[in-house]
């Protein structure tokens, strides 16, 4: 399993969870979510991204569609937050 780093790349409008560009959280072992900055995690964004993050955290074949995903967006179309995703190599 990969650790996945999720980083806010843009915020359109007002994010009620308080996300700002550069904020991050991590998904470890596909089931542990660890906040970095801010200390909370938006459940709306997480619930929309969770099925994909679980797949993205797994080791997959090079041609698997999930490897092409680089961004996810929260479900609020008026005040949307976009997160980039990055697999972090294990030490």
PDB file of C-alpha atoms in Angstrom:
ATOM      1  CA  UNK A   1       0.000   0.000   0.000  1.00  0.00           C
ATOM      2  CA  UNK A   2       1.047   3.539  -0.747  1.00  0.00           C
ATOM      3  CA  UNK A   3       0.634   6.529   1.500  1.00  0.00           C
ATOM      4  CA  UNK A   4      -1.325   9.130  -0.432  1.00  0.00           C
ATOM      5  CA  UNK A   5      -0.737  12.828   0.146  1.00  0.00           C
ATOM      6  CA  UNK A   6      -3.713  15.057  -0.683  1.00  0.00           C
ATOM      7  CA  UNK A   7      -2.887  18.734  -1.132  1.00  0.00           C
ATOM      8  CA  UNK A   8      -5.304  21.600  -1.728  1.00  0.00           C
ATOM      9  CA  UNK A   9      -4.431  23.177  -5.075  1.00  0.00           C
ATOM     10  CA  UNK A  10      -7.346  25.589  -5.407  1.00  0.00           C
ATOM     11  CA  UNK A  11     -10.330  26.923  -3.499  1.00  0.00           C
ATOM     12  CA  UNK A  12     -13.235  28.518  -5.361  1.00  0.00           C
ATOM     13  CA  UNK A  13     -15.465  30.611  -3.140  1.00  0.00           C
ATOM     14  CA  UNK A  14     -15.650  29.942   0.597  1.00  0.00           C
ATOM     15  CA  UNK A  15     -14.628  26.559   2.025  1.00  0.00           C
ATOM     16  CA  UNK A  16     -16.655  25.956   5.185  1.00  0.00           C
ATOM     17  CA  UNK A  17     -13.997  23.487   6.376  1.00  0.00           C
ATOM     18  CA  UNK A  18     -11.410  26.266   6.185  1.00  0.00           C
ATOM     19  CA  UNK A  19      -9.141  24.695   3.569  1.00  0.00           C
ATOM     20  CA  UNK A  20      -6.561  26.936   1.975  1.00  0.00           C
ATOM     21  CA  UNK A  21      -4.160  26.285  -0.904  1.00  0.00           C
ATOM     22  CA  UNK A  22      -1.272  24.179   0.384  1.00  0.00           C
ATOM     23  CA  UNK A  23      -3.234  22.398   3.150  1.00  0.00           C
ATOM     24  CA  UNK A  24      -2.662  18.635   3.248  1.00  0.00           C
ATOM     25  CA  UNK A  25      -3.877  15.350   4.660  1.00  0.00           C
ATOM     26  CA  UNK A  26      -2.628  11.795   4.236  1.00  0.00           C
ATOM     27  CA  UNK A  27      -4.244   8.415   3.641  1.00  0.00           C
ATOM     28  CA  UNK A  28      -2.059   5.635   5.026  1.00  0.00           C
ATOM     29  CA  UNK A  29      -2.502   1.934   4.307  1.00  0.00           C
ATOM     30  CA  UNK A  30      -5.777   2.838   2.521  1.00  0.00           C
ATOM     31  CA  UNK A  31      -7.698   3.171   5.784  1.00  0.00           C
ATOM     32  CA  UNK A  32      -5.943   5.601   8.125  1.00  0.00           C
ATOM     33  CA  UNK A  33      -6.564   9.276   7.461  1.00  0.00           C
ATOM     34  CA  UNK A  34      -4.168  11.699   9.106  1.00  0.00           C
ATOM     35  CA  UNK A  35      -4.709  15.451   9.057  1.00  0.00           C
ATOM     36  CA  UNK A  36      -1.732  17.736   8.632  1.00  0.00           C
ATOM     37  CA  UNK A  37      -2.846  21.331   8.104  1.00  0.00           C
ATOM     38  CA  UNK A  38      -5.529  22.174   9.097  1.00  0.00           C
ATOM     39  CA  UNK A  39      -6.007  19.637  11.883  1.00  0.00           C
ATOM     40  CA  UNK A  40      -9.449  18.636  10.633  1.00  0.00           C
ATOM     41  CA  UNK A  41     -10.635  16.792   7.533  1.00  0.00           C
ATOM     42  CA  UNK A  42     -13.797  17.730   5.658  1.00  0.00           C
ATOM     43  CA  UNK A  43     -16.140  14.728   5.661  1.00  0.00           C
ATOM     44  CA  UNK A  44     -17.910  15.932   2.515  1.00  0.00           C
ATOM     45  CA  UNK A  45     -14.663  15.994   0.529  1.00  0.00           C
ATOM     46  CA  UNK A  46     -13.403  12.784   2.101  1.00  0.00           C
ATOM     47  CA  UNK A  47     -16.620  10.877   1.408  1.00  0.00           C
ATOM     48  CA  UNK A  48     -16.532  11.933  -2.262  1.00  0.00           C
ATOM     49  CA  UNK A  49     -12.867  10.969  -2.636  1.00  0.00           C
ATOM     50  CA  UNK A  50     -12.763   7.827  -0.440  1.00  0.00           C
ATOM     51  CA  UNK A  51     -13.521   5.189  -3.117  1.00  0.00           C
ATOM     52  CA  UNK A  52     -10.808   6.611  -5.347  1.00  0.00           C
ATOM     53  CA  UNK A  53      -8.275   7.123  -2.565  1.00  0.00           C
ATOM     54  CA  UNK A  54      -8.649   3.502  -1.544  1.00  0.00           C
ATOM     55  CA  UNK A  55      -7.867   2.394  -5.096  1.00  0.00           C
ATOM     56  CA  UNK A  56      -5.086   4.970  -5.495  1.00  0.00           C
ATOM     57  CA  UNK A  57      -3.363   3.692  -2.345  1.00  0.00           C
ATOM     58  CA  UNK A  58      -3.075   0.172  -3.752  1.00  0.00           C
ATOM     59  CA  UNK A  59      -0.294  -1.146  -5.938  1.00  0.00           C
ATOM     60  CA  UNK A  60      -1.754  -1.321  -9.426  1.00  0.00           C
ATOM     61  CA  UNK A  61      -0.716  -2.302 -12.921  1.00  0.00           C
ATOM     62  CA  UNK A  62       0.983   0.562 -14.794  1.00  0.00           C
ATOM     63  CA  UNK A  63      -1.917   0.876 -17.250  1.00  0.00           C
ATOM     64  CA  UNK A  64      -4.646   0.943 -14.560  1.00  0.00           C
ATOM     65  CA  UNK A  65      -6.974   3.946 -14.932  1.00  0.00           C
ATOM     66  CA  UNK A  66      -6.439   5.061 -11.320  1.00  0.00           C
ATOM     67  CA  UNK A  67      -2.814   5.916 -12.132  1.00  0.00           C
ATOM     68  CA  UNK A  68      -4.039   8.715 -14.402  1.00  0.00           C
ATOM     69  CA  UNK A  69      -5.932  10.471 -11.584  1.00  0.00           C
ATOM     70  CA  UNK A  70      -4.028  13.474 -10.309  1.00  0.00           C
ATOM     71  CA  UNK A  71      -6.806  15.603  -8.815  1.00  0.00           C
ATOM     72  CA  UNK A  72     -10.082  15.242  -6.950  1.00  0.00           C
ATOM     73  CA  UNK A  73     -12.714  17.859  -6.221  1.00  0.00           C
ATOM     74  CA  UNK A  74     -15.058  18.156  -3.272  1.00  0.00           C
ATOM     75  CA  UNK A  75     -18.757  17.825  -4.177  1.00  0.00           C
ATOM     76  CA  UNK A  76     -19.655  21.487  -3.519  1.00  0.00           C
ATOM     77  CA  UNK A  77     -19.951  22.932  -7.015  1.00  0.00           C
ATOM     78  CA  UNK A  78     -20.344  26.521  -5.791  1.00  0.00           C
ATOM     79  CA  UNK A  79     -17.489  26.538  -3.268  1.00  0.00           C
ATOM     80  CA  UNK A  80     -15.265  23.795  -4.612  1.00  0.00           C
ATOM     81  CA  UNK A  81     -11.904  22.677  -3.296  1.00  0.00           C
ATOM     82  CA  UNK A  82      -9.531  20.789  -5.598  1.00  0.00           C
ATOM     83  CA  UNK A  83      -6.998  18.363  -4.138  1.00  0.00           C
ATOM     84  CA  UNK A  84      -3.968  16.975  -5.923  1.00  0.00           C
ATOM     85  CA  UNK A  85      -3.032  13.397  -5.026  1.00  0.00           C
ATOM     86  CA  UNK A  86       0.467  11.982  -4.815  1.00  0.00           C
ATOM     87  CA  UNK A  87       1.723   8.542  -3.910  1.00  0.00           C
ATOM     88  CA  UNK A  88       4.488   8.720  -1.331  1.00  0.00           C
ATOM     89  CA  UNK A  89       7.177   6.047  -1.622  1.00  0.00           C
ATOM     90  CA  UNK A  90       7.811   3.944   1.461  1.00  0.00           C
ATOM     91  CA  UNK A  91      11.177   4.345   3.123  1.00  0.00           C
TER      92      UNK A  91
END
